[in-house]
PDB file of N, CA and C in Angstrom:
ATOM      1  N   UNK A  27      -9.510  30.518 -31.779  1.00 51.00           N
ATOM      2  CA  UNK A  27      -9.960  30.701 -30.405  1.00 51.00           C
ATOM      3  C   UNK A  27     -10.717  29.473 -29.911  1.00 51.00           C
ATOM      4  N   UNK A  28     -11.546  28.911 -30.773  1.00 66.00           N
ATOM      5  CA  UNK A  28     -12.335  27.756 -30.391  1.00 66.00           C
ATOM      6  C   UNK A  28     -11.456  26.535 -30.123  1.00 66.00           C
ATOM      7  N   UNK A  29     -10.422  26.342 -30.947  1.00 67.00           N
ATOM      8  CA  UNK A  29      -9.514  25.214 -30.766  1.00 67.00           C
ATOM      9  C   UNK A  29      -8.747  25.339 -29.453  1.00 67.00           C
ATOM     10  N   UNK A  30      -8.389  26.559 -29.091  1.00 66.00           N
ATOM     11  CA  UNK A  30      -7.663  26.784 -27.842  1.00 66.00           C
ATOM     12  C   UNK A  30      -8.509  26.370 -26.647  1.00 66.00           C
ATOM     13  N   UNK A  31      -9.785  26.747 -26.635  1.00 68.00           N
ATOM     14  CA  UNK A  31     -10.670  26.383 -25.525  1.00 68.00           C
ATOM     15  C   UNK A  31     -10.869  24.875 -25.445  1.00 68.00           C
ATOM     16  N   UNK A  32     -11.023  24.243 -26.595  1.00 68.00           N
ATOM     17  CA  UNK A  32     -11.228  22.798 -26.621  1.00 68.00           C
ATOM     18  C   UNK A  32      -9.997  22.075 -26.071  1.00 68.00           C
ATOM     19  N   UNK A  33      -8.800  22.519 -26.481  1.00 67.00           N
ATOM     20  CA  UNK A  33      -7.569  21.897 -26.013  1.00 67.00           C
ATOM     21  C   UNK A  33      -7.386  22.130 -24.516  1.00 67.00           C
ATOM     22  N   UNK A  34      -7.698  23.327 -24.052  1.00 69.00           N
ATOM     23  CA  UNK A  34      -7.545  23.651 -22.638  1.00 69.00           C
ATOM     24  C   UNK A  34      -8.510  22.825 -21.794  1.00 69.00           C
ATOM     25  N   UNK A  35      -9.748  22.683 -22.255  1.00 72.00           N
ATOM     26  CA  UNK A  35     -10.747  21.904 -21.529  1.00 72.00           C
ATOM     27  C   UNK A  35     -10.350  20.432 -21.499  1.00 72.00           C
ATOM     28  N   UNK A  36      -9.804  19.943 -22.597  1.00 75.00           N
ATOM     29  CA  UNK A  36      -9.376  18.552 -22.678  1.00 75.00           C
ATOM     30  C   UNK A  36      -8.230  18.277 -21.709  1.00 75.00           C
ATOM     31  N   UNK A  37      -7.259  19.188 -21.654  1.00 80.00           N
ATOM     32  CA  UNK A  37      -6.127  18.981 -20.751  1.00 80.00           C
ATOM     33  C   UNK A  37      -6.557  19.112 -19.296  1.00 80.00           C
ATOM     34  N   UNK A  38      -7.538  19.961 -19.020  1.00 83.00           N
ATOM     35  CA  UNK A  38      -8.039  20.096 -17.652  1.00 83.00           C
ATOM     36  C   UNK A  38      -8.725  18.817 -17.207  1.00 83.00           C
ATOM     37  N   UNK A  39      -9.548  18.237 -18.063  1.00 88.00           N
ATOM     38  CA  UNK A  39     -10.233  17.008 -17.683  1.00 88.00           C
ATOM     39  C   UNK A  39      -9.244  15.858 -17.530  1.00 88.00           C
ATOM     40  N   UNK A  40      -8.157  15.879 -18.283  1.00 89.00           N
ATOM     41  CA  UNK A  40      -7.121  14.862 -18.127  1.00 89.00           C
ATOM     42  C   UNK A  40      -6.493  14.956 -16.743  1.00 89.00           C
ATOM     43  N   UNK A  41      -6.163  16.169 -16.298  1.00 89.00           N
ATOM     44  CA  UNK A  41      -5.559  16.335 -14.979  1.00 89.00           C
ATOM     45  C   UNK A  41      -6.539  15.996 -13.860  1.00 89.00           C
ATOM     46  N   UNK A  42      -7.803  16.275 -14.053  1.00 92.00           N
ATOM     47  CA  UNK A  42      -8.808  15.900 -13.053  1.00 92.00           C
ATOM     48  C   UNK A  42      -8.894  14.381 -12.952  1.00 92.00           C
ATOM     49  N   UNK A  43      -8.861  13.690 -14.075  1.00 92.00           N
ATOM     50  CA  UNK A  43      -8.905  12.227 -14.072  1.00 92.00           C
ATOM     51  C   UNK A  43      -7.667  11.643 -13.398  1.00 92.00           C
ATOM     52  N   UNK A  44      -6.501  12.199 -13.690  1.00 94.00           N
ATOM     53  CA  UNK A  44      -5.264  11.725 -13.061  1.00 94.00           C
ATOM     54  C   UNK A  44      -5.317  11.954 -11.553  1.00 94.00           C
ATOM     55  N   UNK A  45      -5.784  13.116 -11.130  1.00 94.00           N
ATOM     56  CA  UNK A  45      -5.903  13.401  -9.699  1.00 94.00           C
ATOM     57  C   UNK A  45      -6.880  12.473  -9.008  1.00 94.00           C
ATOM     58  N   UNK A  46      -7.992  12.166  -9.655  1.00 95.00           N
ATOM     59  CA  UNK A  46      -8.978  11.256  -9.069  1.00 95.00           C
ATOM     60  C   UNK A  46      -8.399   9.855  -8.916  1.00 95.00           C
ATOM     61  N   UNK A  47      -7.656   9.399  -9.915  1.00 96.00           N
ATOM     62  CA  UNK A  47      -7.035   8.072  -9.835  1.00 96.00           C
ATOM     63  C   UNK A  47      -6.022   8.026  -8.702  1.00 96.00           C
ATOM     64  N   UNK A  48      -5.220   9.070  -8.559  1.00 97.00           N
ATOM     65  CA  UNK A  48      -4.229   9.117  -7.473  1.00 97.00           C
ATOM     66  C   UNK A  48      -4.925   9.090  -6.117  1.00 97.00           C
ATOM     67  N   UNK A  49      -6.004   9.845  -5.969  1.00 96.00           N
ATOM     68  CA  UNK A  49      -6.726   9.854  -4.696  1.00 96.00           C
ATOM     69  C   UNK A  49      -7.340   8.494  -4.386  1.00 96.00           C
ATOM     70  N   UNK A  50      -7.857   7.811  -5.383  1.00 94.00           N
ATOM     71  CA  UNK A  50      -8.428   6.481  -5.165  1.00 94.00           C
ATOM     72  C   UNK A  50      -7.343   5.499  -4.742  1.00 94.00           C
ATOM     73  N   UNK A  51      -6.179   5.566  -5.382  1.00 94.00           N
ATOM     74  CA  UNK A  51      -5.069   4.683  -5.013  1.00 94.00           C
ATOM     75  C   UNK A  51      -4.620   4.966  -3.587  1.00 94.00           C
ATOM     76  N   UNK A  52      -4.502   6.237  -3.216  1.00 94.00           N
ATOM     77  CA  UNK A  52      -4.105   6.577  -1.848  1.00 94.00           C
ATOM     78  C   UNK A  52      -5.136   6.099  -0.832  1.00 94.00           C
ATOM     79  N   UNK A  53      -6.407   6.192  -1.159  1.00 90.00           N
ATOM     80  CA  UNK A  53      -7.450   5.707  -0.264  1.00 90.00           C
ATOM     81  C   UNK A  53      -7.348   4.200  -0.076  1.00 90.00           C
ATOM     82  N   UNK A  54      -7.114   3.467  -1.151  1.00 90.00           N
ATOM     83  CA  UNK A  54      -6.981   2.012  -1.047  1.00 90.00           C
ATOM     84  C   UNK A  54      -5.761   1.644  -0.213  1.00 90.00           C
ATOM     85  N   UNK A  55      -4.642   2.333  -0.425  1.00 89.00           N
ATOM     86  CA  UNK A  55      -3.435   2.070   0.369  1.00 89.00           C
ATOM     87  C   UNK A  55      -3.691   2.384   1.831  1.00 89.00           C
ATOM     88  N   UNK A  56      -4.340   3.499   2.111  1.00 87.00           N
ATOM     89  CA  UNK A  56      -4.629   3.897   3.487  1.00 87.00           C
ATOM     90  C   UNK A  56      -5.509   2.861   4.179  1.00 87.00           C
ATOM     91  N   UNK A  57      -6.568   2.428   3.524  1.00 84.00           N
ATOM     92  CA  UNK A  57      -7.463   1.441   4.124  1.00 84.00           C
ATOM     93  C   UNK A  57      -6.783   0.088   4.289  1.00 84.00           C
ATOM     94  N   UNK A  58      -5.926  -0.281   3.344  1.00 85.00           N
ATOM     95  CA  UNK A  58      -5.203  -1.546   3.450  1.00 85.00           C
ATOM     96  C   UNK A  58      -4.245  -1.524   4.626  1.00 85.00           C
ATOM     97  N   UNK A  59      -3.508  -0.431   4.790  1.00 85.00           N
ATOM     98  CA  UNK A  59      -2.568  -0.342   5.911  1.00 85.00           C
ATOM     99  C   UNK A  59      -3.308  -0.294   7.245  1.00 85.00           C
ATOM    100  N   UNK A  60      -4.426   0.397   7.304  1.00 80.00           N
ATOM    101  CA  UNK A  60      -5.203   0.443   8.542  1.00 80.00           C
ATOM    102  C   UNK A  60      -5.733  -0.942   8.885  1.00 80.00           C
ATOM    103  N   UNK A  61      -6.163  -1.693   7.891  1.00 78.00           N
ATOM    104  CA  UNK A  61      -6.643  -3.052   8.134  1.00 78.00           C
ATOM    105  C   UNK A  61      -5.489  -3.957   8.541  1.00 78.00           C
ATOM    106  N   UNK A  62      -4.332  -3.779   7.939  1.00 81.00           N
ATOM    107  CA  UNK A  62      -3.156  -4.583   8.269  1.00 81.00           C
ATOM    108  C   UNK A  62      -2.723  -4.357   9.714  1.00 81.00           C
ATOM    109  N   UNK A  63      -2.784  -3.111  10.178  1.00 81.00           N
ATOM    110  CA  UNK A  63      -2.391  -2.778  11.542  1.00 81.00           C
ATOM    111  C   UNK A  63      -3.545  -2.900  12.532  1.00 81.00           C
ATOM    112  N   UNK A  64      -4.677  -3.403  12.086  1.00 76.00           N
ATOM    113  CA  UNK A  64      -5.887  -3.537  12.914  1.00 76.00           C
ATOM    114  C   UNK A  64      -6.236  -2.210  13.575  1.00 76.00           C
ATOM    115  N   UNK A  65      -6.133  -1.154  12.815  1.00 73.00           N
ATOM    116  CA  UNK A  65      -6.405   0.187  13.318  1.00 73.00           C
ATOM    117  C   UNK A  65      -7.651   0.773  12.654  1.00 73.00           C
ATOM    118  N   UNK A  66      -8.588  -0.111  12.350  1.00 68.00           N
ATOM    119  CA  UNK A  66      -9.829   0.366  11.743  1.00 68.00           C
ATOM    120  C   UNK A  66     -10.831   0.621  12.850  1.00 68.00           C
ATOM    121  N   UNK A  67     -11.308   1.806  12.919  1.00 64.00           N
ATOM    122  CA  UNK A  67     -12.283   2.174  13.939  1.00 64.00           C
ATOM    123  C   UNK A  67     -13.661   2.206  13.293  1.00 64.00           C
ATOM    124  N   UNK A  68     -14.048   1.054  12.795  1.00 58.00           N
ATOM    125  CA  UNK A  68     -15.320   0.961  12.098  1.00 58.00           C
ATOM    126  C   UNK A  68     -16.258   0.139  12.964  1.00 58.00           C
ATOM    127  N   UNK A  69     -17.186   0.814  13.605  1.00 52.00           N
ATOM    128  CA  UNK A  69     -18.122   0.129  14.486  1.00 52.00           C
ATOM    129  C   UNK A  69     -19.293  -0.452  13.711  1.00 52.00           C
ATOM    130  N   UNK A  70     -19.433  -0.086  12.447  1.00 50.00           N
ATOM    131  CA  UNK A  70     -20.595  -0.514  11.677  1.00 50.00           C
ATOM    132  C   UNK A  70     -20.262  -1.610  10.681  1.00 50.00           C
ATOM    133  N   UNK A  71     -19.213  -2.382  10.941  1.00 54.00           N
ATOM    134  CA  UNK A  71     -18.868  -3.470  10.043  1.00 54.00           C
ATOM    135  C   UNK A  71     -19.925  -4.553  10.155  1.00 54.00           C
ATOM    136  N   UNK A  72     -20.493  -4.943   9.045  1.00 49.00           N
ATOM    137  CA  UNK A  72     -21.573  -5.921   9.048  1.00 49.00           C
ATOM    138  C   UNK A  72     -21.099  -7.222   8.423  1.00 49.00           C
ATOM    139  N   UNK A  73     -21.124  -8.279   9.204  1.00 55.00           N
ATOM    140  CA  UNK A  73     -20.875  -9.609   8.668  1.00 55.00           C
ATOM    141  C   UNK A  73     -22.180 -10.103   8.068  1.00 55.00           C
ATOM    142  N   UNK A  74     -22.167 -11.193   7.334  1.00 57.00           N
ATOM    143  CA  UNK A  74     -23.433 -11.686   6.774  1.00 57.00           C
ATOM    144  C   UNK A  74     -24.497 -11.945   7.842  1.00 57.00           C
ATOM    145  N   UNK A  75     -24.104 -12.487   9.009  1.00 57.00           N
ATOM    146  CA  UNK A  75     -25.079 -12.712  10.081  1.00 57.00           C
ATOM    147  C   UNK A  75     -25.562 -11.375  10.641  1.00 57.00           C
ATOM    148  N   UNK A  76     -24.645 -10.450  10.830  1.00 56.00           N
ATOM    149  CA  UNK A  76     -25.024  -9.133  11.333  1.00 56.00           C
ATOM    150  C   UNK A  76     -25.873  -8.368  10.346  1.00 56.00           C
ATOM    151  N   UNK A  77     -25.648  -8.615   9.075  1.00 56.00           N
ATOM    152  CA  UNK A  77     -26.428  -7.937   8.044  1.00 56.00           C
ATOM    153  C   UNK A  77     -27.885  -8.381   8.091  1.00 56.00           C
ATOM    154  N   UNK A  78     -28.111  -9.669   8.279  1.00 62.00           N
ATOM    155  CA  UNK A  78     -29.496 -10.147   8.349  1.00 62.00           C
ATOM    156  C   UNK A  78     -30.169  -9.637   9.619  1.00 62.00           C
ATOM    157  N   UNK A  79     -29.415  -9.532  10.714  1.00 62.00           N
ATOM    158  CA  UNK A  79     -29.982  -8.978  11.946  1.00 62.00           C
ATOM    159  C   UNK A  79     -30.323  -7.504  11.760  1.00 62.00           C
ATOM    160  N   UNK A  80     -29.478  -6.783  11.054  1.00 60.00           N
ATOM    161  CA  UNK A  80     -29.745  -5.365  10.809  1.00 60.00           C
ATOM    162  C   UNK A  80     -30.987  -5.197   9.947  1.00 60.00           C
ATOM    163  N   UNK A  81     -31.159  -6.062   8.972  1.00 61.00           N
ATOM    164  CA  UNK A  81     -32.346  -5.979   8.127  1.00 61.00           C
ATOM    165  C   UNK A  81     -33.607  -6.315   8.906  1.00 61.00           C
ATOM    166  N   UNK A  82     -33.528  -7.303   9.810  1.00 65.00           N
ATOM    167  CA  UNK A  82     -34.710  -7.645  10.601  1.00 65.00           C
ATOM    168  C   UNK A  82     -35.050  -6.505  11.559  1.00 65.00           C
ATOM    169  N   UNK A  83     -34.045  -5.791  12.038  1.00 60.00           N
ATOM    170  CA  UNK A  83     -34.286  -4.648  12.911  1.00 60.00           C
ATOM    171  C   UNK A  83     -34.993  -3.525  12.149  1.00 60.00           C
ATOM    172  N   UNK A  84     -34.621  -3.344  10.895  1.00 61.00           N
ATOM    173  CA  UNK A  84     -35.219  -2.278  10.095  1.00 61.00           C
ATOM    174  C   UNK A  84     -36.673  -2.558   9.734  1.00 61.00           C
ATOM    175  N   UNK A  85     -37.067  -3.814   9.693  1.00 60.00           N
ATOM    176  CA  UNK A  85     -38.431  -4.150   9.286  1.00 60.00           C
ATOM    177  C   UNK A  85     -39.413  -4.104  10.443  1.00 60.00           C
ATOM    178  N   UNK A  86     -38.943  -3.852  11.641  1.00 55.00           N
ATOM    179  CA  UNK A  86     -39.857  -3.801  12.795  1.00 55.00           C
ATOM    180  C   UNK A  86     -40.811  -2.658  12.730  1.00 55.00           C
TER     181      UNK A  86
END
């Protein structure tokens, strides 16, 4: 009985890991295609100059 639970838990964690990897790959593909088509609706993109301005704003 104990071996059965261990094997079942091991196979479950394997499928969770595979699913997580697939989701990460799909997210990277989605973001890459959105960037390629200039369809990113990200208003909070910070360039290095914008990042320093944002930090100075936070210290006020």
